[in-house]
Short mmCIF file of C-alpha atoms in Angstrom, two decimals:
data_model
loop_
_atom_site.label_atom_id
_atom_site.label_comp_id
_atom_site.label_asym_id
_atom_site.label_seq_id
_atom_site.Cartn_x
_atom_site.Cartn_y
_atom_site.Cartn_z
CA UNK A 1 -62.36 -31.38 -39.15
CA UNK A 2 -63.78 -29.91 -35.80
CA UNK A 3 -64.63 -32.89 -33.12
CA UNK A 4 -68.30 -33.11 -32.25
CA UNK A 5 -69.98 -31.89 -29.91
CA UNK A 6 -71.03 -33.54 -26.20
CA UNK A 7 -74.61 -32.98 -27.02
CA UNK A 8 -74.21 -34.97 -30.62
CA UNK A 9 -71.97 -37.67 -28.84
CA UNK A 10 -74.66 -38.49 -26.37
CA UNK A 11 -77.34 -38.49 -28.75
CA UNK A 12 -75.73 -40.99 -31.06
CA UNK A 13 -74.58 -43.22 -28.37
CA UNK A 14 -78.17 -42.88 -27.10
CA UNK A 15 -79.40 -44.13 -30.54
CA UNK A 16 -76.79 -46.79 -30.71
CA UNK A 17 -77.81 -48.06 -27.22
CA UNK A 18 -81.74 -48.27 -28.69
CA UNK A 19 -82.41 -51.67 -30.42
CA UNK A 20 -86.07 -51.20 -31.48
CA UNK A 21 -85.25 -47.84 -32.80
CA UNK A 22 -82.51 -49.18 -34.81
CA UNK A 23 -84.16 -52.09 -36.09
CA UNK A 24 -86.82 -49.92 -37.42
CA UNK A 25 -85.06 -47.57 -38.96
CA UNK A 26 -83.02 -49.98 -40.67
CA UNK A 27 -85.35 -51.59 -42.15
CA UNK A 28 -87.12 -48.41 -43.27
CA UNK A 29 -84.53 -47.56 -45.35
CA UNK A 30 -84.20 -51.09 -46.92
CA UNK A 31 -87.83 -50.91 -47.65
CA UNK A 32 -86.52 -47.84 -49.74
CA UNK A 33 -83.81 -49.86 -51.27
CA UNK A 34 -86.69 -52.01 -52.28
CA UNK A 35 -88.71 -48.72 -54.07
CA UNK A 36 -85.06 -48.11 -55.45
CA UNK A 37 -84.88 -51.21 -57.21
CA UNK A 38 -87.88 -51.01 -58.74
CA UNK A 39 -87.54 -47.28 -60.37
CA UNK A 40 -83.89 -48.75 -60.80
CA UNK A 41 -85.23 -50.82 -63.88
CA UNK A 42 -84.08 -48.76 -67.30
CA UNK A 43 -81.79 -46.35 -65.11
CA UNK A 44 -78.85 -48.10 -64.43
CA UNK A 45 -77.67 -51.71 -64.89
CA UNK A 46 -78.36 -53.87 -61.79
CA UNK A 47 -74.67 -54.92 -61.52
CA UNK A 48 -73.50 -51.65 -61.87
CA UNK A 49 -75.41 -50.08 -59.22
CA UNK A 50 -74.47 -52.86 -57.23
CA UNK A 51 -70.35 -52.07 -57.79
CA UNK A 52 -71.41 -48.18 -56.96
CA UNK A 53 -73.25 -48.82 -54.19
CA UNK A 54 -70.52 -50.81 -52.41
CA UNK A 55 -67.48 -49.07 -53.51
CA UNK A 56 -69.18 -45.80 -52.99
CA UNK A 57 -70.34 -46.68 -49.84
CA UNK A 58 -66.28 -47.92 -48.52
CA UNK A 59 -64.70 -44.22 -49.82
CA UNK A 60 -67.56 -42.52 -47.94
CA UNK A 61 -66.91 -44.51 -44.89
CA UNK A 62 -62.95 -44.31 -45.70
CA UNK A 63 -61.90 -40.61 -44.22
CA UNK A 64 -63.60 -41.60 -40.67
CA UNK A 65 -62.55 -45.12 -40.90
CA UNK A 66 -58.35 -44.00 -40.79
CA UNK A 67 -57.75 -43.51 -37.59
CA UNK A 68 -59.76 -46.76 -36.19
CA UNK A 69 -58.55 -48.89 -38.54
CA UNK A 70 -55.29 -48.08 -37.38
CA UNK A 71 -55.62 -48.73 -33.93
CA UNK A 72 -57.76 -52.03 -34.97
CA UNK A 73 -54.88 -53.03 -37.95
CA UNK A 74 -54.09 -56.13 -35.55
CA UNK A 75 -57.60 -57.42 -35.44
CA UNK A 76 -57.85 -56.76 -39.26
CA UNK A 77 -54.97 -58.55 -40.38
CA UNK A 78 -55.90 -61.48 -38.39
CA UNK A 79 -59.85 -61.51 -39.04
CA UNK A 80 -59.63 -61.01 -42.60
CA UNK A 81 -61.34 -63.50 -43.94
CA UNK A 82 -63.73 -62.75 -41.48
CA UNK A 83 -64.59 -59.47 -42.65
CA UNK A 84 -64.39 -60.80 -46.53
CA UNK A 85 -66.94 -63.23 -45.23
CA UNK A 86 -69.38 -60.86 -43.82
CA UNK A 87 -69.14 -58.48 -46.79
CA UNK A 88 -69.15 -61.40 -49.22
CA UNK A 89 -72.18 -63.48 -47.84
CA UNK A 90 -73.98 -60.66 -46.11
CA UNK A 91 -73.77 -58.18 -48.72
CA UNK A 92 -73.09 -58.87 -51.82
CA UNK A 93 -74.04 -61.83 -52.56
CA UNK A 94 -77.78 -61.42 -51.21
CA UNK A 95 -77.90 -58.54 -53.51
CA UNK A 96 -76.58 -60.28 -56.42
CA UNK A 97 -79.35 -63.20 -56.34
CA UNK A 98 -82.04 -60.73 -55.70
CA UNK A 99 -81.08 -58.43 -58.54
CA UNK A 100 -80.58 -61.60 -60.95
CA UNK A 101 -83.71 -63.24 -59.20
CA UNK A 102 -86.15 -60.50 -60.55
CA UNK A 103 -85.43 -61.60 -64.31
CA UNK A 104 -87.13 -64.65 -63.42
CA UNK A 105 -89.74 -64.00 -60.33
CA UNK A 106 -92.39 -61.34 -59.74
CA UNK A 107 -91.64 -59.01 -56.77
CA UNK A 108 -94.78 -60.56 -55.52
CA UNK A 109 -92.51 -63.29 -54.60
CA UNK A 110 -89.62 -61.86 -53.89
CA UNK A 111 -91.21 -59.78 -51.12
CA UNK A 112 -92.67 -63.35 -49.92
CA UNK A 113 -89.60 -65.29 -50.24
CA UNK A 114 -87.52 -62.96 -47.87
CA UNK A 115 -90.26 -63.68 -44.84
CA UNK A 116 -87.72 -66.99 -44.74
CA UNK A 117 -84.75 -65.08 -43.23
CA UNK A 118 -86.50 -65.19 -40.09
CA UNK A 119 -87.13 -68.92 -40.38
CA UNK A 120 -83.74 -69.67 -40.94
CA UNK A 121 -82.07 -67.48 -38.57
CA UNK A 122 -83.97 -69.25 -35.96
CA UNK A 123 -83.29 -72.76 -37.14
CA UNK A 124 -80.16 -72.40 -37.34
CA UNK A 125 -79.62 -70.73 -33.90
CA UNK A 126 -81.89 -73.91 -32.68
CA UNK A 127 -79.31 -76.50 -34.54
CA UNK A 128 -76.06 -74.78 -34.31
CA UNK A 129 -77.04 -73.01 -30.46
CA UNK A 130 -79.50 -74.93 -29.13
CA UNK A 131 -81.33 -71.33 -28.97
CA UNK A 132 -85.03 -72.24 -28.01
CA UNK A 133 -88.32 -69.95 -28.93
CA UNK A 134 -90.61 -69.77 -26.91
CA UNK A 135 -94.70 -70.75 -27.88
CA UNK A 136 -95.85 -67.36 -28.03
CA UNK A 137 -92.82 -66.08 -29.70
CA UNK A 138 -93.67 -68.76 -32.31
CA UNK A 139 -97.47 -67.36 -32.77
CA UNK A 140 -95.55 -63.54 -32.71
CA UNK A 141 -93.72 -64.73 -36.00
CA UNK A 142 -96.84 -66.63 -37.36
CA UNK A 143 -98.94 -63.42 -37.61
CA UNK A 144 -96.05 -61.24 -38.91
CA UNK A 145 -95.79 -63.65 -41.30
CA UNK A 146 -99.76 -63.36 -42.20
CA UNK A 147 -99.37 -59.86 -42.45
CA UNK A 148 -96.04 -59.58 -44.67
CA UNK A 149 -98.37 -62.27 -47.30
CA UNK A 150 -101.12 -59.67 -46.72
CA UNK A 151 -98.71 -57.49 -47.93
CA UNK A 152 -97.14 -59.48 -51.09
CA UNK A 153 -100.52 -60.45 -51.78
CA UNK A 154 -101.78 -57.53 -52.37
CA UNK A 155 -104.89 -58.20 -50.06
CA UNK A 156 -105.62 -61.86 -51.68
CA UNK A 157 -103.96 -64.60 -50.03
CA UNK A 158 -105.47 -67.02 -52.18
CA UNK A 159 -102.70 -65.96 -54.63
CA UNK A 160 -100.10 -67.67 -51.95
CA UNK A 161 -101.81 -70.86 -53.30
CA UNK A 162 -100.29 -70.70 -56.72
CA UNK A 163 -97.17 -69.66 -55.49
CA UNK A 164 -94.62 -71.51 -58.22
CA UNK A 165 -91.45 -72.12 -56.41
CA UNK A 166 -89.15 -71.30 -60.06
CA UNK A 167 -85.53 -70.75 -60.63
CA UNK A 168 -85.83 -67.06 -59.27
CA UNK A 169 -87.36 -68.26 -56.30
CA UNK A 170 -84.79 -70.52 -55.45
CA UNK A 171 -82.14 -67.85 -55.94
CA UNK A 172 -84.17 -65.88 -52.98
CA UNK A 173 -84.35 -68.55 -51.15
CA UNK A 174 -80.52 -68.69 -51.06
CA UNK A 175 -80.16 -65.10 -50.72
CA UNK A 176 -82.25 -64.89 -47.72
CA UNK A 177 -79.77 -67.96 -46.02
CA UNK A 178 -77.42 -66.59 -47.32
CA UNK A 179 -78.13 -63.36 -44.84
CA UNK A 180 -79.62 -65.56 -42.59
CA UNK A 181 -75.59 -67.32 -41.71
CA UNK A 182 -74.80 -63.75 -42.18
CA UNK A 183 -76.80 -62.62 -39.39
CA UNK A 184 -76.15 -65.66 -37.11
CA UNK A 185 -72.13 -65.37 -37.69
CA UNK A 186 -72.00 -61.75 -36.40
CA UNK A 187 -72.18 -63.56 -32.75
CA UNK A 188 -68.12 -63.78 -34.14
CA UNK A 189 -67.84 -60.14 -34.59
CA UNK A 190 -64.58 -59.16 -33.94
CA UNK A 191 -64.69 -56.15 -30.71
CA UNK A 192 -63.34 -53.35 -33.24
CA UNK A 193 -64.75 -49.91 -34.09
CA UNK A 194 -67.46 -49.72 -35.97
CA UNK A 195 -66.11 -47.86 -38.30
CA UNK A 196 -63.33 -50.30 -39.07
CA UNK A 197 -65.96 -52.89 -39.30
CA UNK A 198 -67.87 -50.94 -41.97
CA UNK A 199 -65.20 -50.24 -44.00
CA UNK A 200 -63.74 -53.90 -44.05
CA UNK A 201 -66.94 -55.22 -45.01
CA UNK A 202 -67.89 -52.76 -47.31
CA UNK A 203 -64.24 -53.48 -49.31
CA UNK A 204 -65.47 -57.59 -49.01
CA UNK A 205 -68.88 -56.90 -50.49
CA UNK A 206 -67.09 -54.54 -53.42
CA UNK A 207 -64.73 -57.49 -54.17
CA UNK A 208 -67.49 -59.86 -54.64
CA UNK A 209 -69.58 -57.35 -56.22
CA UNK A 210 -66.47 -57.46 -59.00
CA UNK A 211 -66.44 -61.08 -59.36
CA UNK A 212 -70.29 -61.24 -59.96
CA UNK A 213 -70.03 -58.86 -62.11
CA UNK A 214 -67.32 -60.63 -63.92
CA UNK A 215 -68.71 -63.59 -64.10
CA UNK A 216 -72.95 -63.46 -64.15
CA UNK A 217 -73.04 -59.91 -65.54
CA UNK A 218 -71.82 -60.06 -68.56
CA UNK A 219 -68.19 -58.98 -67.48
CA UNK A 220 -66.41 -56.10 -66.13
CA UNK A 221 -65.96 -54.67 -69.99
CA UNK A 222 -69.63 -54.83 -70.12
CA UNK A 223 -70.57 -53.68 -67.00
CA UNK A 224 -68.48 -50.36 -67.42
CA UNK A 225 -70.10 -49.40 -70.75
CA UNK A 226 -73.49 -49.50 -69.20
CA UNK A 227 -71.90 -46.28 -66.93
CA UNK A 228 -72.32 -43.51 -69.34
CA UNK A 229 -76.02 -44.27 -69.96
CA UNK A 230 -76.59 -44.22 -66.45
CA UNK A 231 -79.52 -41.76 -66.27
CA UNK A 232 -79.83 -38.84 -63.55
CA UNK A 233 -81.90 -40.80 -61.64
CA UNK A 234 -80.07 -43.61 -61.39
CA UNK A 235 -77.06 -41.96 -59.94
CA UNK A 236 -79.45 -40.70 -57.40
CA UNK A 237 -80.36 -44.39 -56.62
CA UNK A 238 -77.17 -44.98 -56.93
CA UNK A 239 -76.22 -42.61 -53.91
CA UNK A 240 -79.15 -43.51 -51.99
CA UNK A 241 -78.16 -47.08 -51.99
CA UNK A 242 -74.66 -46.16 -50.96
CA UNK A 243 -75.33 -44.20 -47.84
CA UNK A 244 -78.90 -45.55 -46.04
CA UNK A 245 -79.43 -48.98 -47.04
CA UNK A 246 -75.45 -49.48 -47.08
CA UNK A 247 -73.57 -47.54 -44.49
CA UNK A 248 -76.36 -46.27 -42.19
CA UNK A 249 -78.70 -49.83 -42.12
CA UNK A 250 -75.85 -52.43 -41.85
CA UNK A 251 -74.39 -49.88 -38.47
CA UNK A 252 -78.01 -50.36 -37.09
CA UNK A 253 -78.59 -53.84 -37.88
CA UNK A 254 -74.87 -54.73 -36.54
CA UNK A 255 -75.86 -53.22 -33.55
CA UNK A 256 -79.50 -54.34 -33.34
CA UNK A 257 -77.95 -57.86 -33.06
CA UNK A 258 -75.20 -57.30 -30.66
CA UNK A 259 -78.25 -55.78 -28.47
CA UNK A 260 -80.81 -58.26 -28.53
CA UNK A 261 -79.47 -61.19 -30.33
CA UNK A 262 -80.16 -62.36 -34.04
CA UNK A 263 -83.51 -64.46 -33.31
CA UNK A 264 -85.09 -61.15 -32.35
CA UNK A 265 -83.38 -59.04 -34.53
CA UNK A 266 -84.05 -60.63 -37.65
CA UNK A 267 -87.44 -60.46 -37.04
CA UNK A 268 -87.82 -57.36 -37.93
CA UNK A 269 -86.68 -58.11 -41.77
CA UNK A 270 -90.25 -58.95 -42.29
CA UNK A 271 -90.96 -54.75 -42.28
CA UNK A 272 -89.22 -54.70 -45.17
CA UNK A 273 -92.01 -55.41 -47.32
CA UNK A 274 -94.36 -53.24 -45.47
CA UNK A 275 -92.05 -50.34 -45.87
CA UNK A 276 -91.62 -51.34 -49.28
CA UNK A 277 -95.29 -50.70 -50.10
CA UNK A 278 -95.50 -48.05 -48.14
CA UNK A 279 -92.77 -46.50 -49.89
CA UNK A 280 -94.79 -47.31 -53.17
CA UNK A 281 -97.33 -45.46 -52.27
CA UNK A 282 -95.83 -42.23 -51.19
CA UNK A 283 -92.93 -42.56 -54.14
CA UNK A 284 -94.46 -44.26 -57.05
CA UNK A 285 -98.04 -43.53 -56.76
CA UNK A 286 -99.26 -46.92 -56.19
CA UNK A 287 -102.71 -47.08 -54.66
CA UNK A 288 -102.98 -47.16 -50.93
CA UNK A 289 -105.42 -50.06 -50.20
CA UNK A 290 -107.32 -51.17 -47.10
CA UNK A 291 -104.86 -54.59 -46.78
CA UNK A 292 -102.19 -52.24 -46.63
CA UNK A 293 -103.61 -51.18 -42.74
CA UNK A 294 -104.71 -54.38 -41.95
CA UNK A 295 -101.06 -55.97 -42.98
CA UNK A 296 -99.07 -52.83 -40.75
CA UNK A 297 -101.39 -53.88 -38.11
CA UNK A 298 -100.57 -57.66 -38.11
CA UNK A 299 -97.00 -57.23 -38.70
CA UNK A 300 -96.46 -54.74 -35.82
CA UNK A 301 -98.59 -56.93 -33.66
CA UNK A 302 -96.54 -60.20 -34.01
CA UNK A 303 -93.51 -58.13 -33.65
CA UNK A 304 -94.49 -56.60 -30.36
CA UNK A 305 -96.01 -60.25 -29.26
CA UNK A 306 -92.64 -62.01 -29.97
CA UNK A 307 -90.38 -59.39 -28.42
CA UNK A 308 -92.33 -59.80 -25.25
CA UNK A 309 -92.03 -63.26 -24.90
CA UNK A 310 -88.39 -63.32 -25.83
CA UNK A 311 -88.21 -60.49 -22.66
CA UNK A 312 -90.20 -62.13 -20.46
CA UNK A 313 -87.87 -65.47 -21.20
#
């Protein structure tokens, strides 16, 4: 394989060195996830896309993964359960509650639920860190929150008012701690390659994307019969899961953290949902509604408030 050349190496390690940028973009593509999962339904089983997306996405990252991970072996060997963790917690299991969570909850409140990874990320930074937010970082959060309901809402935020916190609620709920310790815990990243992380974390999440399978899905026997129906577009979700929302959005979000911290970072979860209908729209055909401009505005709005009071602190 030929090495790269100067001009790509600076322009990735100009990307890398880019928080917003990444932040956006990787959350872009798991706002496609989100589109994914929905044209997902009757294509492939949710448990087995969730085994291919993770063990896919280790063997892609495997043949540029070697050579770090043998240099970083050390770090490996004595971090494992660190990396298990992350891929565990982080990936998998986040993706296993949302994709079981959808039996039993509209996406209407899935979309809303998720808002709460914010929340918690910055709770627990204030209880475990003593990380404090500043007033107008508060109000930042506040209207990106107003705008991500607009957004679940679908323009009516009197529907927030029956909101019926049920059993698939709860299992967001967890799912979005769940990446909220995730996100918090990567303060503990061990200093390796990238690479080396990826692949580590991706072999965690495929491990616990086994035992879920295993054990909520019906069972591995089960699980692998549902391959051959897999329809041609689900192996295309399949592969889209695999490389953006997988490989390419946990890099950028990794980074995005290490950059600017996880308060700020997570923050921009809440475009998830916007990208999400936005991705409806241009995808699916869903209508493209006046609350859909009002929502982008509010949610870019409190994002750009809250990152400059965090700067100016």
């Amino acid at each position: 394989m030929s090495e790269p050349s100067p001009a790509s190496t600076g322009a990735f390690s100009a990307l890398m060195s880019r928080p917003y940028i990444l932040l956006i973009l990787c959350n872009l593509f798991w706002g496609g996830n989100v589109v994914a999962g929905k044209a997902a339904v009757g294509n492939i089983d949710p448990y087995a896309l969730m085994v291919l997306r993770w063990t896919g996405a280790a063997l892609l990252v495997l043949p540029f993964a070697i050579e770090p991970v043998r240099r970083d072996w050390p770090t490996i060997r004595a971090k494992w359960w660190l990396y298990l963790f992350y891929g565990a917690v982080g990936y998998a299991t986040f993706n296993a509650l949302c994709y079981v969570a959808a039996y039993y909850t509209s996406g209407f409140n899935i979309g809303l639920d998720q808002v709460t990874i914010n929340i918690f990320v910055m709770l627990l930074s204030f209880i475990l860190f003593r990380t404090r937010v500043r007033p107008l970082q508060i109000v930042g959060v506040a209207i990106t929150i107003v705008g991500v309901a607009l957004t679940a809402s679908h323009g009516d935020l009197s529907r927030i008012l029956a909101l019926d916190i049920n059993f698939g609620d709860l299992l967001v709920l967890i799912a979005s701690l769940a990446y909220a310790v995730y996100s918090i815990t990567l303060r503990w990243r061990p200093q390796t390659d990238w690479r080396s992380f990826l692949l580590a974390t991706f072999i965690g999440a495929a491990l616990a994307s086994l035992v879920f399978a295993a054990t909520t899905g019906g069972g591995l026997a089960y699980v692998a019969s549902t391959v051959p129906s897999i329809t041609p577009l689900g192996w295309i979700i399949a592969a889209y899961t695999m490389v953006l929302p997988s490989i390419i959005s946990q890099m950028f979000y990794v980074r995005g953290v290490e950059l600017i911290g996880a308060n700020r970072a997570s923050l921009f979860i809440n475009l998830i949902p916007l990208f999400g209908a936005a991705g409806s729209v241009l995808i699916l055909g869903e209508r493209l509604e006046t609350f859909h401009f009002i929502a982008a505005t509010l949610v870019m709005s409190g994002i750009v408030l809250a990152e400059w009071s965090a700067r100016r602190a």
